[in-house]
Amino acid sequence: MLADLGLGDGFNLGTADGRIALDSSVRKTRQGHYCISTTDFFFPLVDSPYLQGRIGAANVLSDLYSEGVKHCDFVLMLLAACRDMPENERTICTKEMVRGFKDACDEAETAITGGQTVLNPWPIIGGVATSVVAEGEFVRSDGAKLGHVVVLTKPLGTQVAVNVQQWRHQNNRFWKECLDKKAATEDLAKDMMHAAVCSMGRLNRNGGRLMVKYGASAGTDVTGFGILGHAQNLADNQVAKVGIELHTLPCIAGTP
């Protein structure tokens, strides 16, 4: 849809054509360092505003970690407070989202140095994460090599778990179909959602550290496009012609 707009200038590092980045924008500075930045946000897919904030921070930081960056220098927070909530509920919800976001940033040993706040029908939180690194302190996303092994740092299935939980709350036809086909139960839906929230709220910082330490040649984070979409995007982004074979996948129990 946007291909004919000519976005990007051809100087993004880690992309085969140097244009729009996969996860983070990687630019060489005039001083010879590399500025790696990314932006993302998280919708209210969980019941707890605190956990929404924590997941929102983990989500934006994950894009940096997928480039092999082990430390984020600073974060700008993007916050949308719900205009349709009563004022007292909006105050509590917004404060809890920010507290969760800050706690995750504190765990990542980075600082929130600014941002922007708006009113919106939905409460949303996210940010812009930036790190300035030297050569050798990150992994370019376009260097995948034949014979390298694909490593997943978290189990798959979070979207399935979230969907099933929403269907259960709504008691809609999809949930009733799950029950009729014995594909899910009340307890299984709760267990899947708990595992998904724990996974989404966990920082991928160790994964970023290990990428550089053990010589990873490319990387991406798996989010909205799922494992197939992100694997295809990663393969299409490589300098060398490569394919990615997927055969054994770790999944949250109950989601396959």
Coordinates of C-alpha atoms in Angstrom, one line a residue:
M1 CA 0.0 0.0 0.0
L2 CA 2.9 2.4 0.8
A3 CA 5.4 1.0 -1.6
D4 CA 5.0 3.8 -4.1
L5 CA 5.7 6.5 -1.5
G6 CA 9.4 6.0 -1.6
L7 CA 9.9 5.8 2.2
G8 CA 13.5 5.5 3.4
D9 CA 16.7 6.8 1.8
G10 CA 18.7 3.6 1.2
F11 CA 21.0 4.2 4.1
N12 CA 19.4 2.0 6.8
L13 CA 21.9 -0.7 7.8
G14 CA 20.8 -4.3 8.2
T15 CA 18.3 -4.2 5.4
A16 CA 19.0 -5.7 2.0
D17 CA 17.9 -2.6 0.1
G18 CA 18.8 0.0 2.9
R19 CA 15.3 1.3 3.1
I20 CA 12.6 0.6 5.7
A21 CA 14.0 -1.5 8.6
L22 CA 12.5 -4.7 9.9
D23 CA 12.5 -4.0 13.6
S24 CA 14.8 -1.0 14.3
S25 CA 16.3 1.8 12.3
V26 CA 20.1 1.5 12.2
R27 CA 21.9 4.6 11.1
K28 CA 25.6 5.4 11.1
T29 CA 26.2 8.8 12.8
R30 CA 28.5 11.5 11.5
Q31 CA 30.8 10.6 14.5
G32 CA 31.2 7.0 13.4
H33 CA 28.8 5.3 15.9
Y34 CA 25.5 3.7 15.1
C35 CA 22.1 5.0 16.3
I36 CA 19.6 2.2 16.7
S37 CA 16.0 3.3 17.4
T38 CA 12.6 1.7 17.3
T39 CA 9.0 2.5 18.2
D40 CA 6.0 0.4 19.2
F41 CA 2.9 0.4 21.4
F42 CA 0.5 -2.1 23.0
F43 CA -3.3 -2.2 23.0
P44 CA -5.3 -3.2 26.1
L45 CA -5.3 -6.9 25.5
V46 CA -4.8 -7.8 29.1
D47 CA -7.1 -7.0 32.1
S48 CA -4.4 -5.4 34.3
P49 CA -3.3 -1.8 33.3
Y50 CA 0.0 -2.4 35.2
L51 CA 0.7 -5.5 33.1
Q52 CA -0.3 -3.6 29.9
G53 CA 2.4 -1.0 30.8
R54 CA 5.0 -3.6 31.5
I55 CA 4.2 -5.5 28.2
G56 CA 4.3 -2.2 26.3
A57 CA 7.8 -1.5 27.5
A58 CA 9.0 -5.1 26.9
N59 CA 7.5 -4.9 23.4
V60 CA 9.3 -1.8 22.3
L61 CA 12.6 -2.9 23.9
S62 CA 12.4 -6.3 22.2
D63 CA 13.0 -4.6 18.8
L64 CA 16.4 -3.3 20.1
Y65 CA 17.3 -6.7 21.6
S66 CA 16.5 -8.4 18.3
E67 CA 19.4 -6.4 16.8
G68 CA 21.7 -7.9 19.4
V69 CA 21.7 -4.7 21.5
K70 CA 22.2 -5.4 25.2
H71 CA 21.6 -2.0 26.6
C72 CA 19.0 0.7 25.8
D73 CA 20.3 4.2 26.4
F74 CA 16.9 5.9 26.8
V75 CA 13.2 5.6 26.2
L76 CA 10.5 8.1 25.2
M77 CA 7.1 7.0 26.4
L78 CA 4.0 7.3 24.2
L79 CA 0.8 7.3 26.3
A80 CA -2.9 7.5 25.4
A81 CA -5.2 7.9 28.3
C82 CA -8.8 6.7 27.8
R83 CA -11.1 9.7 27.4
D84 CA -14.2 7.5 27.7
M85 CA -13.4 6.4 31.3
P86 CA -14.7 8.2 34.4
E87 CA -12.0 10.6 35.6
N88 CA -11.2 8.5 38.7
E89 CA -10.9 5.3 36.7
R90 CA -8.8 7.0 34.0
T91 CA -6.4 8.3 36.7
I92 CA -5.9 4.9 38.3
C93 CA -5.6 3.1 34.9
T94 CA -3.2 5.6 33.5
K95 CA -1.0 5.7 36.6
E96 CA -0.8 1.9 36.7
M97 CA 0.1 1.6 33.0
V98 CA 2.9 4.1 33.5
R99 CA 4.1 2.3 36.7
G100 CA 4.3 -1.0 34.8
F101 CA 6.1 0.6 31.9
K102 CA 8.6 2.2 34.3
D103 CA 9.2 -1.0 36.2
A104 CA 10.2 -2.8 33.0
C105 CA 12.4 0.1 32.0
D106 CA 14.1 0.0 35.4
E107 CA 14.7 -3.7 35.0
A108 CA 16.2 -3.0 31.6
E109 CA 18.5 -0.4 33.3
T110 CA 17.3 2.4 31.0
A111 CA 15.6 5.7 31.7
I112 CA 12.4 7.3 30.5
T113 CA 13.5 10.8 29.4
G114 CA 10.4 12.2 27.8
G115 CA 7.5 11.4 25.5
Q116 CA 4.0 12.4 24.5
T117 CA 0.5 12.0 26.0
V118 CA -2.9 12.2 24.3
L119 CA -6.5 11.3 25.0
N120 CA -7.9 8.4 23.0
P121 CA -10.9 6.0 23.1
W122 CA -8.5 3.2 24.1
P123 CA -5.8 3.3 26.7
I124 CA -2.5 2.6 24.8
I125 CA 1.1 2.7 25.9
G126 CA 4.4 2.3 24.1
G127 CA 7.4 4.3 23.3
V128 CA 10.6 5.0 21.3
A129 CA 13.7 3.1 22.4
T130 CA 17.2 4.3 21.4
S131 CA 20.7 3.0 21.8
V132 CA 24.0 4.3 20.4
V133 CA 26.5 1.6 19.9
A134 CA 29.9 0.9 18.3
E135 CA 30.7 -1.5 15.5
G136 CA 30.6 -5.0 16.9
E137 CA 28.0 -4.2 19.6
F138 CA 25.0 -5.1 17.5
V139 CA 23.9 -7.7 14.8
R140 CA 22.9 -6.5 11.3
S141 CA 19.6 -8.2 10.3
D142 CA 20.7 -9.1 6.8
G143 CA 23.6 -11.5 7.3
A144 CA 21.9 -14.9 7.6
K145 CA 24.1 -17.8 6.4
L146 CA 23.4 -21.2 5.1
G147 CA 23.5 -23.8 7.9
H148 CA 22.8 -21.4 10.7
V149 CA 20.3 -22.5 13.3
V150 CA 17.1 -20.5 14.1
V151 CA 16.7 -19.9 17.9
L152 CA 13.5 -18.8 19.5
T153 CA 13.9 -17.1 22.9
K154 CA 10.2 -17.3 23.9
P155 CA 7.4 -19.8 23.2
L156 CA 4.9 -19.1 20.4
G157 CA 1.1 -19.0 20.9
T158 CA 0.5 -15.7 22.7
Q159 CA -2.0 -14.5 20.1
V160 CA -3.9 -17.7 20.3
A161 CA -4.0 -17.5 24.1
V162 CA -5.2 -13.8 24.0
N163 CA -7.9 -14.6 21.4
V164 CA -9.3 -17.6 23.4
Q165 CA -9.4 -15.5 26.5
Q166 CA -11.3 -12.7 24.7
W167 CA -13.7 -15.2 23.3
R168 CA -14.3 -16.7 26.8
H169 CA -15.0 -13.3 28.2
Q170 CA -17.4 -12.5 25.4
N171 CA -18.9 -16.0 25.5
N172 CA -19.2 -15.7 21.7
R173 CA -19.7 -18.4 19.0
F174 CA -15.9 -19.0 18.8
W175 CA -15.7 -19.8 22.5
K176 CA -18.7 -22.1 22.2
E177 CA -17.1 -23.8 19.3
C178 CA -14.0 -24.4 21.4
L179 CA -16.1 -26.0 24.1
D180 CA -18.1 -28.1 21.6
K181 CA -14.9 -29.4 20.0
K182 CA -13.2 -29.8 23.4
A183 CA -10.4 -27.6 22.1
A184 CA -10.4 -25.6 25.3
T185 CA -11.8 -25.4 28.8
E186 CA -12.2 -22.6 31.3
D187 CA -9.1 -23.7 33.2
L188 CA -7.0 -24.2 30.0
A189 CA -8.0 -20.7 28.7
K190 CA -6.9 -19.1 32.0
D191 CA -3.6 -21.1 32.1
M192 CA -2.8 -20.2 28.5
M193 CA -3.5 -16.5 29.2
H194 CA -1.4 -16.5 32.3
A195 CA 1.6 -18.1 30.4
A196 CA 1.1 -15.6 27.6
V197 CA 1.1 -12.6 29.9
C198 CA 4.3 -13.8 31.7
S199 CA 6.0 -14.3 28.4
M200 CA 5.0 -11.0 26.9
G201 CA 6.1 -9.1 30.1
R202 CA 9.5 -10.8 30.2
L203 CA 12.4 -8.8 28.7
N204 CA 14.4 -10.3 25.9
R205 CA 17.6 -8.7 27.1
N206 CA 19.5 -12.0 27.6
G207 CA 18.6 -12.9 24.0
G208 CA 20.2 -9.7 22.8
R209 CA 23.3 -10.3 24.9
L210 CA 23.8 -13.8 23.5
M211 CA 23.4 -12.8 19.9
V212 CA 26.6 -10.8 19.9
K213 CA 28.4 -13.2 22.2
Y214 CA 27.8 -16.2 20.0
G215 CA 28.0 -14.6 16.6
A216 CA 24.4 -14.5 15.4
S217 CA 24.2 -13.4 11.8
A218 CA 20.6 -12.0 11.7
G219 CA 17.5 -11.7 13.9
T220 CA 14.0 -10.4 14.3
D221 CA 11.3 -10.4 16.9
V222 CA 8.1 -12.4 16.4
T223 CA 5.0 -10.3 17.1
G224 CA 1.9 -9.4 15.0
F225 CA 2.8 -11.3 11.8
G226 CA 3.4 -14.6 13.6
I227 CA 6.3 -16.9 13.1
L228 CA 5.6 -17.5 9.4
G229 CA 5.2 -13.8 8.5
H230 CA 8.3 -12.7 10.4
A231 CA 10.4 -15.6 9.1
Q232 CA 9.4 -14.7 5.6
N233 CA 10.2 -11.0 6.2
L234 CA 13.6 -12.0 7.6
A235 CA 14.4 -14.3 4.7
D236 CA 13.4 -11.7 2.1
N237 CA 15.6 -9.1 3.9
Q238 CA 18.9 -11.0 3.5
V239 CA 21.8 -10.0 1.3
A240 CA 22.3 -13.7 0.4
K241 CA 19.5 -15.8 -0.9
V242 CA 18.3 -18.0 2.0
G243 CA 15.3 -19.9 3.1
I244 CA 14.3 -20.6 6.7
E245 CA 13.1 -24.1 7.6
L246 CA 10.8 -24.4 10.6
H247 CA 10.0 -27.9 12.0
T248 CA 10.2 -28.0 15.8
L249 CA 8.5 -25.0 17.6
P250 CA 8.1 -24.3 21.3
C251 CA 4.5 -23.3 22.1
I252 CA 2.5 -22.3 25.1
A253 CA 0.7 -25.4 26.4
G254 CA -2.7 -25.8 24.8
T255 CA -2.2 -23.3 22.0
P256 CA -1.0 -25.6 19.1

